Tab-separated table of C-alpha atoms and ligand atoms in Angstrom:
chain	number	residue	atom	x	y	z
A	1	UNK	CA	19.573	-12.815	11.646
A	2	UNK	CA	17.203	-15.509	10.606
A	3	UNK	CA	18.720	-18.940	10.525
A	4	UNK	CA	18.141	-21.315	7.900
A	5	UNK	CA	16.610	-24.437	9.536
A	6	UNK	CA	18.902	-27.600	8.659
A	7	UNK	CA	15.819	-29.601	7.615
A	8	UNK	CA	15.188	-27.306	4.842
A	9	UNK	CA	17.414	-28.622	1.796
A	10	UNK	CA	17.416	-28.387	-2.012
A	11	UNK	CA	14.870	-25.872	-3.315
A	12	UNK	CA	13.493	-25.417	-0.082
A	13	UNK	CA	16.764	-24.060	1.059
A	14	UNK	CA	17.041	-21.867	-2.015
A	15	UNK	CA	13.854	-20.621	-1.423
A	16	UNK	CA	14.705	-19.446	1.983
A	17	UNK	CA	17.787	-18.159	0.793
A	18	UNK	CA	15.847	-15.813	-1.625
A	19	UNK	CA	13.591	-14.789	1.432
A	20	UNK	CA	16.751	-13.827	3.279
A	21	UNK	CA	18.448	-12.123	0.252
A	22	UNK	CA	15.278	-10.174	-0.290
A	23	UNK	CA	14.711	-9.029	3.367
A	24	UNK	CA	15.046	-5.543	4.060
A	25	UNK	CA	14.674	-5.833	7.921
A	26	UNK	CA	11.129	-4.629	8.391
A	27	UNK	CA	9.823	-5.238	4.891
A	28	UNK	CA	10.869	-7.548	2.021
A	29	UNK	CA	11.273	-6.527	-1.506
A	30	UNK	CA	9.699	-8.568	-4.478
A	31	UNK	CA	12.904	-8.983	-6.305
A	32	UNK	CA	16.210	-7.073	-6.362
A	33	UNK	CA	16.498	-4.632	-9.340
A	34	UNK	CA	13.102	-5.419	-11.194
A	35	UNK	CA	11.001	-3.992	-7.891
A	36	UNK	CA	13.052	-2.562	-5.179
A	37	UNK	CA	9.977	-1.298	-2.625
A	38	UNK	CA	7.531	-2.925	-0.675
A	39	UNK	CA	4.611	-4.324	-2.527
A	40	UNK	CA	1.206	-4.801	-0.938
A	41	UNK	CA	0.142	-8.288	-1.849
A	42	UNK	CA	3.503	-9.389	-2.478
A	43	UNK	CA	4.106	-8.658	1.377
A	44	UNK	CA	0.937	-10.507	2.345
A	45	UNK	CA	2.363	-13.754	0.387
A	46	UNK	CA	5.818	-13.309	1.596
A	47	UNK	CA	4.402	-13.277	5.144
A	48	UNK	CA	3.445	-16.867	4.844
A	49	UNK	CA	7.139	-17.924	3.402
A	50	UNK	CA	8.737	-15.982	6.348
A	51	UNK	CA	6.376	-17.991	8.546
A	52	UNK	CA	8.611	-20.969	7.947
A	53	UNK	CA	11.690	-19.635	8.956
A	54	UNK	CA	10.720	-16.992	11.710
A	55	UNK	CA	7.569	-16.147	13.187
A	56	UNK	CA	8.321	-12.942	14.500
A	57	UNK	CA	9.642	-11.487	11.269
A	58	UNK	CA	6.387	-12.993	9.142
A	59	UNK	CA	4.343	-10.593	11.486
A	60	UNK	CA	6.845	-7.586	11.086
A	61	UNK	CA	6.214	-8.026	7.243
A	62	UNK	CA	2.166	-7.395	8.035
A	63	UNK	CA	3.058	-4.769	10.501
A	64	UNK	CA	5.222	-2.711	8.176
A	65	UNK	CA	2.537	-2.929	5.614
A	66	UNK	CA	-0.001	-1.852	8.199
A	67	UNK	CA	2.387	0.894	9.081
A	68	UNK	CA	1.643	2.643	5.512
A	69	UNK	CA	-2.150	2.593	5.844
A	70	UNK	CA	-3.516	5.992	4.742
A	71	UNK	CA	-5.707	7.714	7.231
A	72	UNK	CA	-8.872	7.039	4.850
A	73	UNK	CA	-7.917	3.331	5.375
A	74	UNK	CA	-6.452	2.726	1.903
A	75	UNK	CA	-3.076	0.088	2.219
A	76	UNK	CA	-1.457	1.712	-0.695
A	77	UNK	CA	0.183	-0.838	-3.534
A	78	UNK	CA	3.926	0.314	-3.207
A	79	UNK	CA	5.732	1.952	-0.124
A	80	UNK	CA	8.663	3.483	-0.935
A	81	UNK	CA	10.671	2.868	2.275
A	82	UNK	CA	13.976	4.125	0.717
A	83	UNK	CA	14.880	5.750	-2.240
A	84	UNK	CA	15.915	3.505	-5.386
A	85	UNK	CA	16.267	5.251	-8.750
A	86	UNK	CA	16.000	1.123	-10.179
A	87	UNK	CA	12.097	1.611	-10.489
A	88	UNK	CA	9.856	3.609	-12.145
A	89	UNK	CA	7.184	5.242	-11.305
A	90	UNK	CA	8.740	6.177	-7.834
A	91	UNK	CA	7.676	8.475	-5.464
A	92	UNK	CA	7.742	11.503	-7.226
A	93	UNK	CA	6.001	10.363	-10.448
A	94	UNK	CA	3.106	9.531	-7.852
A	95	UNK	CA	3.147	12.751	-5.720
A	96	UNK	CA	1.006	11.484	-2.972
A	97	UNK	CA	2.621	13.436	-0.207
A	98	UNK	CA	2.915	10.669	2.418
A	99	UNK	CA	5.476	9.490	5.120
A	100	UNK	CA	6.670	6.908	3.979
A	101	UNK	CA	5.899	7.895	0.104
A	102	UNK	CA	3.724	5.555	-1.054
A	103	UNK	CA	1.733	4.987	-4.659
A	104	UNK	CA	-1.784	6.454	-4.430
A	105	UNK	CA	-3.813	3.327	-5.556
A	106	UNK	CA	-4.237	-0.181	-3.648
A	107	UNK	CA	-3.969	-3.914	-4.536
A	108	UNK	CA	-5.793	-7.057	-4.145
A	109	UNK	CA	-6.305	-7.585	-0.366
A	110	UNK	CA	-4.735	-10.899	0.659
A	111	UNK	CA	-3.809	-9.097	3.998
A	112	UNK	CA	-6.294	-10.376	6.586
A	113	UNK	CA	-6.073	-13.832	5.201
A	114	UNK	CA	-2.348	-13.977	5.819
A	115	UNK	CA	-2.955	-12.614	9.315
A	116	UNK	CA	-5.544	-15.188	9.812
A	117	UNK	CA	-3.188	-17.808	8.700
A	118	UNK	CA	-0.527	-16.736	10.923
A	119	UNK	CA	-3.249	-16.365	14.118
A	120	UNK	CA	-4.221	-19.879	13.170
A	121	UNK	CA	-0.558	-21.223	13.571
A	122	UNK	CA	0.005	-18.932	17.000
A	123	UNK	CA	2.198	-16.825	15.495
A	124	UNK	CA	0.419	-13.550	16.477
A	125	UNK	CA	-2.110	-12.901	19.058
A	126	UNK	CA	-3.111	-10.548	21.792
A	127	UNK	CA	-2.791	-6.936	21.125
A	128	UNK	CA	-0.535	-7.418	18.193
A	129	UNK	CA	-3.162	-9.397	16.479
A	130	UNK	CA	-6.122	-6.747	17.477
A	131	UNK	CA	-4.250	-4.284	15.803
A	132	UNK	CA	-3.427	-6.187	12.730
A	133	UNK	CA	-7.509	-7.003	12.583
A	134	UNK	CA	-8.439	-3.312	13.111
A	135	UNK	CA	-5.937	-2.243	10.368
A	136	UNK	CA	-7.480	-4.953	7.734
A	137	UNK	CA	-11.048	-4.027	8.947
A	138	UNK	CA	-10.413	-0.105	7.889
A	139	UNK	CA	-8.909	-1.803	4.557
A	140	UNK	CA	-11.726	-3.343	3.732
A	141	UNK	CA	-14.547	-0.778	4.946
A	142	UNK	CA	-12.277	1.682	2.492
A	143	UNK	CA	-12.749	-0.680	-0.306
A	144	UNK	CA	-16.526	-0.697	0.079
A	145	UNK	CA	-16.448	3.283	-0.102
A	146	UNK	CA	-14.063	3.868	-2.232
A	147	UNK	CA	-14.158	1.250	-4.845
A	148	UNK	CA	-17.488	-0.233	-4.943
A	149	UNK	CA	-19.374	0.031	-7.817
A	150	UNK	CA	-23.079	1.298	-5.901
A	151	UNK	CA	-25.079	-0.196	-8.760
A	152	UNK	CA	-23.729	-4.023	-8.521
A	153	UNK	CA	-21.538	-4.199	-5.457
A	154	UNK	CA	-18.553	-5.633	-7.419
A	155	UNK	CA	-15.151	-3.851	-6.485
A	156	UNK	CA	-13.876	-1.856	-9.289
A	157	UNK	CA	-10.024	-0.773	-10.030
A	158	UNK	CA	-9.406	2.900	-10.882
A	159	UNK	CA	-5.973	1.543	-12.376
A	160	UNK	CA	-4.729	-1.728	-14.048
A	161	UNK	CA	-1.674	-1.846	-11.360
A	162	UNK	CA	-4.458	-2.074	-8.725
A	163	UNK	CA	-5.527	-5.206	-10.001
A	164	UNK	CA	-2.054	-6.752	-9.528
A	165	UNK	CA	-2.865	-8.190	-12.862
A	166	UNK	CA	-1.412	-5.217	-14.968
A	167	UNK	CA	-1.705	-5.773	-18.653
A	168	UNK	CA	-4.620	-8.447	-18.642
A	169	UNK	CA	-6.535	-8.028	-22.060
A	170	UNK	CA	-9.396	-7.315	-20.393
A	171	UNK	CA	-8.165	-3.936	-19.762
A	172	UNK	CA	-7.341	-3.033	-23.375
A	173	UNK	CA	-11.004	-1.770	-24.082
A	174	UNK	CA	-11.499	0.398	-21.119
A	175	UNK	CA	-7.768	1.596	-21.210
A	176	UNK	CA	-8.427	2.479	-25.008
A	177	UNK	CA	-10.707	5.274	-23.468
A	178	UNK	CA	-8.015	6.895	-21.491
A	179	UNK	CA	-6.402	9.581	-23.270
A	180	UNK	CA	-2.668	9.410	-23.237
A	181	UNK	CA	-1.789	12.125	-25.597
A	182	UNK	CA	-0.797	14.557	-23.101
A	183	UNK	CA	1.314	12.410	-21.008
A	184	UNK	CA	4.616	13.962	-19.430
A	185	UNK	CA	7.884	12.307	-20.996
A	186	UNK	CA	9.359	9.444	-18.858
A	187	UNK	CA	11.549	6.789	-18.593
A	188	UNK	CA	10.796	3.187	-18.117
A	189	UNK	CA	13.260	1.156	-16.014
A	190	UNK	CA	11.568	-2.162	-16.034
A	191	UNK	CA	13.163	-2.801	-19.507
A	192	UNK	CA	16.367	-2.572	-18.108
A	193	UNK	CA	15.842	-5.797	-16.096
A	194	UNK	CA	13.520	-7.753	-18.160
A	195	UNK	CA	13.088	-8.365	-22.237
A	196	UNK	CA	10.511	-6.083	-23.529
A	197	UNK	CA	8.581	-9.294	-24.952
A	198	UNK	CA	7.648	-10.325	-21.334
A	199	UNK	CA	6.516	-6.952	-20.346
A	200	UNK	CA	3.651	-4.005	-21.213
A	201	UNK	CA	3.671	-2.129	-24.213
A	202	UNK	CA	4.784	1.132	-24.803
A	203	UNK	CA	0.819	1.996	-25.392
A	204	UNK	CA	-0.087	0.386	-22.211
A	205	UNK	CA	2.322	2.345	-20.390
A	206	UNK	CA	1.482	5.731	-21.578
A	207	UNK	CA	-2.089	4.967	-20.232
A	208	UNK	CA	-0.779	3.926	-17.014
A	209	UNK	CA	1.072	7.048	-16.472
A	210	UNK	CA	-2.014	8.969	-17.731
A	211	UNK	CA	-4.113	7.500	-14.997
A	212	UNK	CA	-1.068	8.265	-12.392
A	213	UNK	CA	-1.551	11.856	-13.788
A	214	UNK	CA	-5.219	11.794	-13.188
A	215	UNK	CA	-4.839	10.496	-9.844
A	216	UNK	CA	-2.509	13.619	-8.945
A	217	UNK	CA	-4.817	16.077	-10.640
A	218	UNK	CA	-7.533	15.314	-8.147
A	219	UNK	CA	-4.972	15.394	-4.915
A	220	UNK	CA	-5.542	11.432	-4.780
A	221	UNK	CA	-8.821	11.882	-3.291
A	222	UNK	CA	-10.149	8.360	-3.258
A	223	UNK	CA	-13.848	9.158	-3.371
A	224	UNK	CA	-12.987	11.356	-6.710
A	225	UNK	CA	-11.379	8.815	-8.310
A	226	UNK	CA	-13.861	6.526	-7.954
A	227	UNK	CA	-16.446	9.089	-9.303
A	228	UNK	CA	-14.167	10.734	-11.932
A	229	UNK	CA	-11.640	8.360	-13.190
A	230	UNK	CA	-11.524	7.750	-17.049
A	231	UNK	CA	-10.818	4.218	-15.818
A	232	UNK	CA	-13.162	2.124	-13.359
A	233	UNK	CA	-13.327	-1.527	-14.086
A	234	UNK	CA	-15.212	-4.267	-11.858
A	235	UNK	CA	-12.686	-6.942	-11.250
A	236	UNK	CA	-13.173	-10.465	-9.958
A	237	UNK	CA	-9.860	-11.050	-8.753
A	238	UNK	CA	-10.093	-8.542	-6.251
A	239	UNK	CA	-13.604	-8.872	-5.331
A	240	UNK	CA	-13.178	-12.842	-4.792
A	241	UNK	CA	-9.992	-11.961	-2.757
A	242	UNK	CA	-11.944	-9.406	-0.740
A	243	UNK	CA	-14.814	-11.729	-0.300
A	244	UNK	CA	-12.410	-14.594	1.452
A	245	UNK	CA	-10.435	-11.969	3.095
A	246	UNK	CA	-13.696	-10.545	4.763
A	247	UNK	CA	-14.395	-14.205	5.921
A	248	UNK	CA	-11.229	-14.515	7.575
A	249	UNK	CA	-11.514	-11.242	9.209
A	250	UNK	CA	-14.885	-12.482	10.407
A	251	UNK	CA	-13.404	-15.347	12.180
A	252	UNK	CA	-10.516	-13.562	13.727
A	253	UNK	CA	-13.049	-10.946	14.969
A	254	UNK	CA	-15.079	-13.596	16.233
A	255	UNK	CA	-12.107	-15.001	18.103
A	256	UNK	CA	-11.490	-11.517	19.576
A	257	UNK	CA	-14.978	-11.368	20.730
A	258	UNK	CA	-15.816	-8.356	18.662
A	259	UNK	CA	-19.159	-8.811	18.043
A	260	UNK	CA	-20.127	-5.250	16.513
A	261	UNK	CA	-17.060	-6.111	13.901
A	262	UNK	CA	-18.460	-9.425	12.953
A	263	UNK	CA	-21.664	-7.626	12.108
A	264	UNK	CA	-20.267	-4.797	9.984
A	265	UNK	CA	-18.276	-7.702	8.093
A	266	UNK	CA	-21.613	-9.574	7.192
A	267	UNK	CA	-23.170	-6.187	5.881
A	268	UNK	CA	-20.568	-5.741	3.462
A	269	UNK	CA	-19.984	-9.368	2.552
A	270	UNK	CA	-23.736	-9.933	1.249
A	271	UNK	CA	-23.355	-6.857	-1.029
A	272	UNK	CA	-19.740	-8.142	-2.190
A	273	UNK	CA	-21.456	-11.646	-2.860
A	274	UNK	CA	-24.104	-9.760	-5.309
A	275	UNK	CA	-21.325	-8.042	-6.969
A	276	UNK	CA	-19.458	-11.333	-7.722
A	277	UNK	CA	-22.583	-12.330	-9.086
A	278	UNK	CA	-22.644	-9.293	-11.240
A	279	UNK	CA	-19.643	-10.173	-12.755
A	280	UNK	CA	-20.639	-13.079	-14.407
A	281	UNK	CA	-20.449	-13.173	-18.060
A	282	UNK	CA	-23.097	-15.080	-19.192
A	283	UNK	CA	-21.510	-15.153	-22.959
A	284	UNK	CA	-18.201	-16.969	-22.024
A	285	UNK	CA	-19.981	-18.792	-19.156
A	286	UNK	CA	-17.169	-17.355	-16.590
A	287	UNK	CA	-16.337	-14.480	-14.354
A	288	UNK	CA	-14.872	-11.708	-15.777
A	289	UNK	CA	-14.133	-7.638	-15.731
A	290	UNK	CA	-17.359	-5.357	-15.947
A	291	UNK	CA	-16.153	-1.758	-17.612
A	292	UNK	CA	-18.153	0.286	-15.311
A	293	UNK	CA	-17.807	3.357	-17.426
A	294	UNK	CA	-18.097	1.793	-20.719
A	295	UNK	CA	-20.487	-1.459	-19.911
A	296	UNK	CA	-18.528	-4.010	-21.951
A	297	UNK	CA	-17.423	-7.240	-20.122
A	298	UNK	CA	-13.991	-8.980	-20.225
A	299	UNK	CA	-13.756	-11.290	-23.459
A	300	UNK	CA	-12.520	-14.408	-22.027
A	301	UNK	CA	-11.696	-16.683	-19.219
A	302	UNK	CA	-8.795	-15.396	-17.078
A	303	UNK	CA	-7.374	-16.982	-13.973
A	304	UNK	CA	-9.457	-14.804	-11.748
A	305	UNK	CA	-12.382	-16.565	-13.201
A	306	UNK	CA	-11.497	-19.388	-11.108
A	307	UNK	CA	-11.463	-17.318	-7.906
A	308	UNK	CA	-15.421	-17.991	-7.893
A	309	UNK	CA	-14.492	-21.178	-5.836
A	310	UNK	CA	-12.104	-19.077	-3.446
A	311	UNK	CA	-14.957	-16.553	-2.763
A	312	UNK	CA	-17.276	-19.573	-2.306
A	313	UNK	CA	-19.874	-18.172	-4.506
A	314	UNK	CA	-19.735	-20.431	-7.565
A	315	UNK	CA	-22.639	-22.934	-7.657
A	316	UNK	CA	-24.867	-25.087	-9.757
A	317	UNK	CA	-24.363	-24.405	-13.404
A	318	UNK	CA	-21.751	-21.707	-12.863
A	319	UNK	CA	-19.513	-23.963	-11.175
A	320	UNK	CA	-20.289	-26.469	-13.918
A	321	UNK	CA	-19.338	-24.060	-16.510
A	322	UNK	CA	-16.170	-23.236	-14.502
A	323	UNK	CA	-15.206	-26.739	-14.104
A	324	UNK	CA	-15.695	-27.379	-17.953
A	325	UNK	CA	-13.271	-24.275	-18.718
A	326	UNK	CA	-10.862	-25.823	-16.215
A	327	UNK	CA	-10.573	-28.985	-17.785
A	328	UNK	CA	-10.487	-27.343	-21.281
A	329	UNK	CA	-7.493	-25.172	-20.212
A	330	UNK	CA	-6.098	-28.176	-18.510
A	331	UNK	CA	-5.835	-30.100	-21.751
A	332	UNK	CA	-4.418	-27.450	-23.568
A	333	UNK	CA	-1.582	-26.252	-20.899
A	334	UNK	CA	1.261	-28.548	-19.387
A	335	UNK	CA	1.237	-26.180	-16.725
A	336	UNK	CA	-1.671	-24.526	-15.133
A	337	UNK	CA	-2.932	-22.113	-14.667
A	338	UNK	CA	-2.364	-19.430	-17.866
A	339	UNK	CA	-3.319	-16.193	-16.423
A	340	UNK	CA	-5.452	-16.019	-19.844
A	341	UNK	CA	-7.490	-18.175	-21.856
A	342	UNK	CA	-4.911	-20.018	-24.126
A	343	UNK	CA	-7.699	-20.387	-26.610
A	344	UNK	CA	-8.192	-16.783	-27.128
A	345	UNK	CA	-6.445	-14.865	-29.960
A	346	UNK	CA	-4.988	-12.282	-27.402
A	347	UNK	CA	-3.055	-15.052	-25.474
A	348	UNK	CA	0.469	-14.474	-25.254
A	349	UNK	CA	2.754	-17.373	-23.807
A	350	UNK	CA	5.444	-14.824	-22.489
A	351	UNK	CA	3.646	-11.686	-21.749
A	352	UNK	CA	3.066	-11.009	-18.234
A	353	UNK	CA	-0.768	-11.280	-17.298
A	354	UNK	CA	-1.611	-12.112	-21.106
A	355	UNK	CA	-0.909	-15.852	-20.589
A	356	UNK	CA	1.976	-16.863	-18.012
A	357	UNK	CA	1.435	-19.059	-14.885
A	358	UNK	CA	1.697	-17.000	-11.456
A	359	UNK	CA	2.225	-19.217	-8.294
A	360	UNK	CA	0.431	-16.806	-6.130
A	361	UNK	CA	-2.628	-17.104	-8.170
A	362	UNK	CA	-2.272	-20.752	-8.322
A	363	UNK	CA	-2.009	-20.970	-4.576
A	364	UNK	CA	-5.609	-19.011	-4.612
A	365	UNK	CA	-7.226	-21.087	-7.040
A	366	UNK	CA	-6.258	-24.270	-5.665
A	367	UNK	CA	-7.520	-23.176	-2.092
A	368	UNK	CA	-10.666	-22.585	-3.817
A	369	UNK	CA	-11.160	-25.917	-5.405
A	370	UNK	CA	-9.921	-27.748	-2.059
A	371	UNK	CA	-13.020	-25.453	-0.264
A	372	UNK	CA	-15.312	-27.073	-2.269
A	373	UNK	CA	-13.822	-30.441	-1.785
A	374	UNK	CA	-12.313	-30.540	-5.506
A	375	UNK	CA	-9.100	-32.265	-4.433
A	376	UNK	CA	-8.384	-33.597	-7.965
A	377	UNK	CA	-8.422	-29.989	-9.514
A	378	UNK	CA	-6.925	-28.296	-6.353
A	379	UNK	CA	-4.050	-31.039	-6.720
A	380	UNK	CA	-3.453	-30.606	-10.247
A	381	UNK	CA	-2.595	-26.983	-9.658
A	382	UNK	CA	-0.351	-27.619	-6.957
A	383	UNK	CA	1.517	-30.368	-9.018
A	384	UNK	CA	2.181	-27.900	-11.771
A	385	UNK	CA	3.076	-25.463	-9.410
A	386	UNK	CA	5.670	-27.818	-7.880
A	387	UNK	CA	7.175	-28.834	-11.284
A	388	UNK	CA	7.353	-25.254	-12.022
A	389	UNK	CA	9.610	-24.704	-9.378
A	390	UNK	CA	11.398	-28.144	-9.566
A	391	UNK	CA	12.282	-27.419	-13.059
A	392	UNK	CA	12.480	-23.714	-13.415
A	393	UNK	CA	13.922	-22.081	-10.206
A	394	UNK	CA	12.112	-19.255	-8.184
A	395	UNK	CA	11.241	-17.019	-11.308
A	396	UNK	CA	8.335	-14.008	-11.347
A	397	UNK	CA	6.313	-16.216	-13.831
A	398	UNK	CA	6.488	-18.995	-16.187
A	399	UNK	CA	5.046	-20.194	-19.610
A	400	UNK	CA	2.224	-22.243	-18.982
A	401	UNK	CA	2.864	-24.269	-22.209
A	402	UNK	CA	6.733	-25.188	-21.668
A	403	UNK	CA	7.255	-23.957	-18.160
A	404	UNK	CA	10.296	-21.820	-19.067
A	405	UNK	CA	10.853	-19.450	-16.405
A	406	UNK	CA	10.077	-15.620	-17.318
A	407	UNK	CA	10.201	-12.259	-15.773
A	408	UNK	CA	12.191	-11.197	-12.903
A	409	UNK	CA	14.608	-13.863	-10.940
A	410	UNK	CA	14.994	-15.121	-7.257
A	411	UNK	CA	11.631	-14.003	-6.721
A	412	UNK	CA	9.898	-13.449	-3.174
A	413	UNK	CA	6.451	-14.312	-3.566
A	414	UNK	CA	7.440	-17.566	-5.726
A	415	UNK	CA	9.691	-18.678	-2.940
A	416	UNK	CA	7.308	-18.250	-0.563
A	417	UNK	CA	4.398	-20.259	-1.841
A	418	UNK	CA	7.150	-23.075	-2.340
A	419	UNK	CA	7.903	-22.958	1.377
A	420	UNK	CA	4.111	-22.050	2.365
A	421	UNK	CA	2.465	-24.732	0.090
A	422	UNK	CA	3.866	-26.109	-3.113
A	423	UNK	CA	6.467	-28.205	-1.759
A	424	UNK	CA	6.023	-31.660	-1.035
A	425	UNK	CA	6.654	-31.575	2.960
A	426	UNK	CA	3.583	-28.870	3.308
B	1	9WN	C1	3.566	-2.692	-10.662
B	1	9WN	C2	5.535	-6.774	-7.476
B	1	9WN	C3	4.285	-6.295	-8.517
B	1	9WN	C4	3.087	-7.353	-8.399
B	1	9WN	C5	2.380	-7.329	-9.390
B	1	9WN	C6	2.773	-7.317	-10.683
B	1	9WN	C7	4.117	-6.574	-10.993
B	1	9WN	C8	4.357	-3.893	-10.973
B	1	9WN	C9	5.160	-3.688	-12.129
B	1	9WN	O1	4.883	-6.413	-9.914
B	1	9WN	O2	3.411	-5.011	-10.827
B	1	9WN	O3	2.750	-2.851	-9.378
B	1	9WN	O4	5.634	-2.617	-12.583
B	1	9WN	O5	5.017	-4.498	-13.058
B	1	9WN	O6	1.878	-7.187	-12.002
B	1	9WN	O7	1.159	-7.926	-9.373
B	1	9WN	O8	2.707	-7.114	-7.262
B	1	9WN	O9	5.927	-8.025	-7.799
């Protein structure tokens, strides 16, 4: 049983209580009800939260995720440790035939960055650290084989869920090419937990399910998915996060004296940097998605555009253009960072990844600015994140215009980002 330190009071105490309430022993759930299983990138952020309460519990969070790694190296986006009828699509709908049951796609690889942070703070070392590092390397290599666009080096996603930014407007055009006319009847569960105005539409869900059925039709053969999926879109979010994760992994491998691993990582990192470059959309002056099947590019700035700094690849004119976008958006929104450009007609203040601000993305964007020495922009994001929680509590996401808390309540990754980053004391 984790004891909450006496020093944590107010919102910090609440954050710790949320992490305890969402703790299922070896893993955490993002929130009760809406998301009753272990999610991949949520767990990496959760580990950072637990690290302020109990280092051992933080490491176990990552180890339980690592335990679900597929033989091909993929770490899946959901691990269904125990049955729960409250979420759809559950294990039967995915049909991946794994133990424990999992989904058949992946999610943004924050894992190695979390391992590094725990290692830097002395919370994991020795054989345990080596195993986590090896897991991360196999997963990163999997991205190189099963998700890298050969032509550009960009990392593509075969499902919007794989990006973690499910209903981003960038997916609208590529998704329109996915035929959902034959999709089997299904019952959504999310709308029993959260108002429909904050969630993806039925049309989007039909296409999400058509892609799940496609994955099943190829037996979740990940290389076939890359070659044949009707949806394969280069994503600046996953690409940037992987670039940063590779850098963290290289440092860890160096610390372990594994020169061969460092060499392999460096080889992959070069291709990834070229891939991120290929995701630059000259028309809007920002990183955006690239539809690898259809050829089109994402039509506006998204929160992930700013992850060019996090990846350490935005330089010169690109950096200047991103900074100008940042300042424009900062003038429009009381609370940064909206997931989608507020000047776009597709902006929707409440709907999930089409407008709302998310603390985890803020954390990564701010880390990028800090990395570049841009303390002012990093501070604006952190101050806004702190205000969102101070005023609204620990929700899944928030309106960037009013700060209204939205989506699921008592949310693990928001509580974790408070403890690890946004609160005054850290
Ligand atoms: C599908 C758990 C997850 C996050 C994603 C977020 C949302 C799931 C859903 O919740 O996605 O994976 O059913 O809406 O978009 O980023 O990991 O918090």
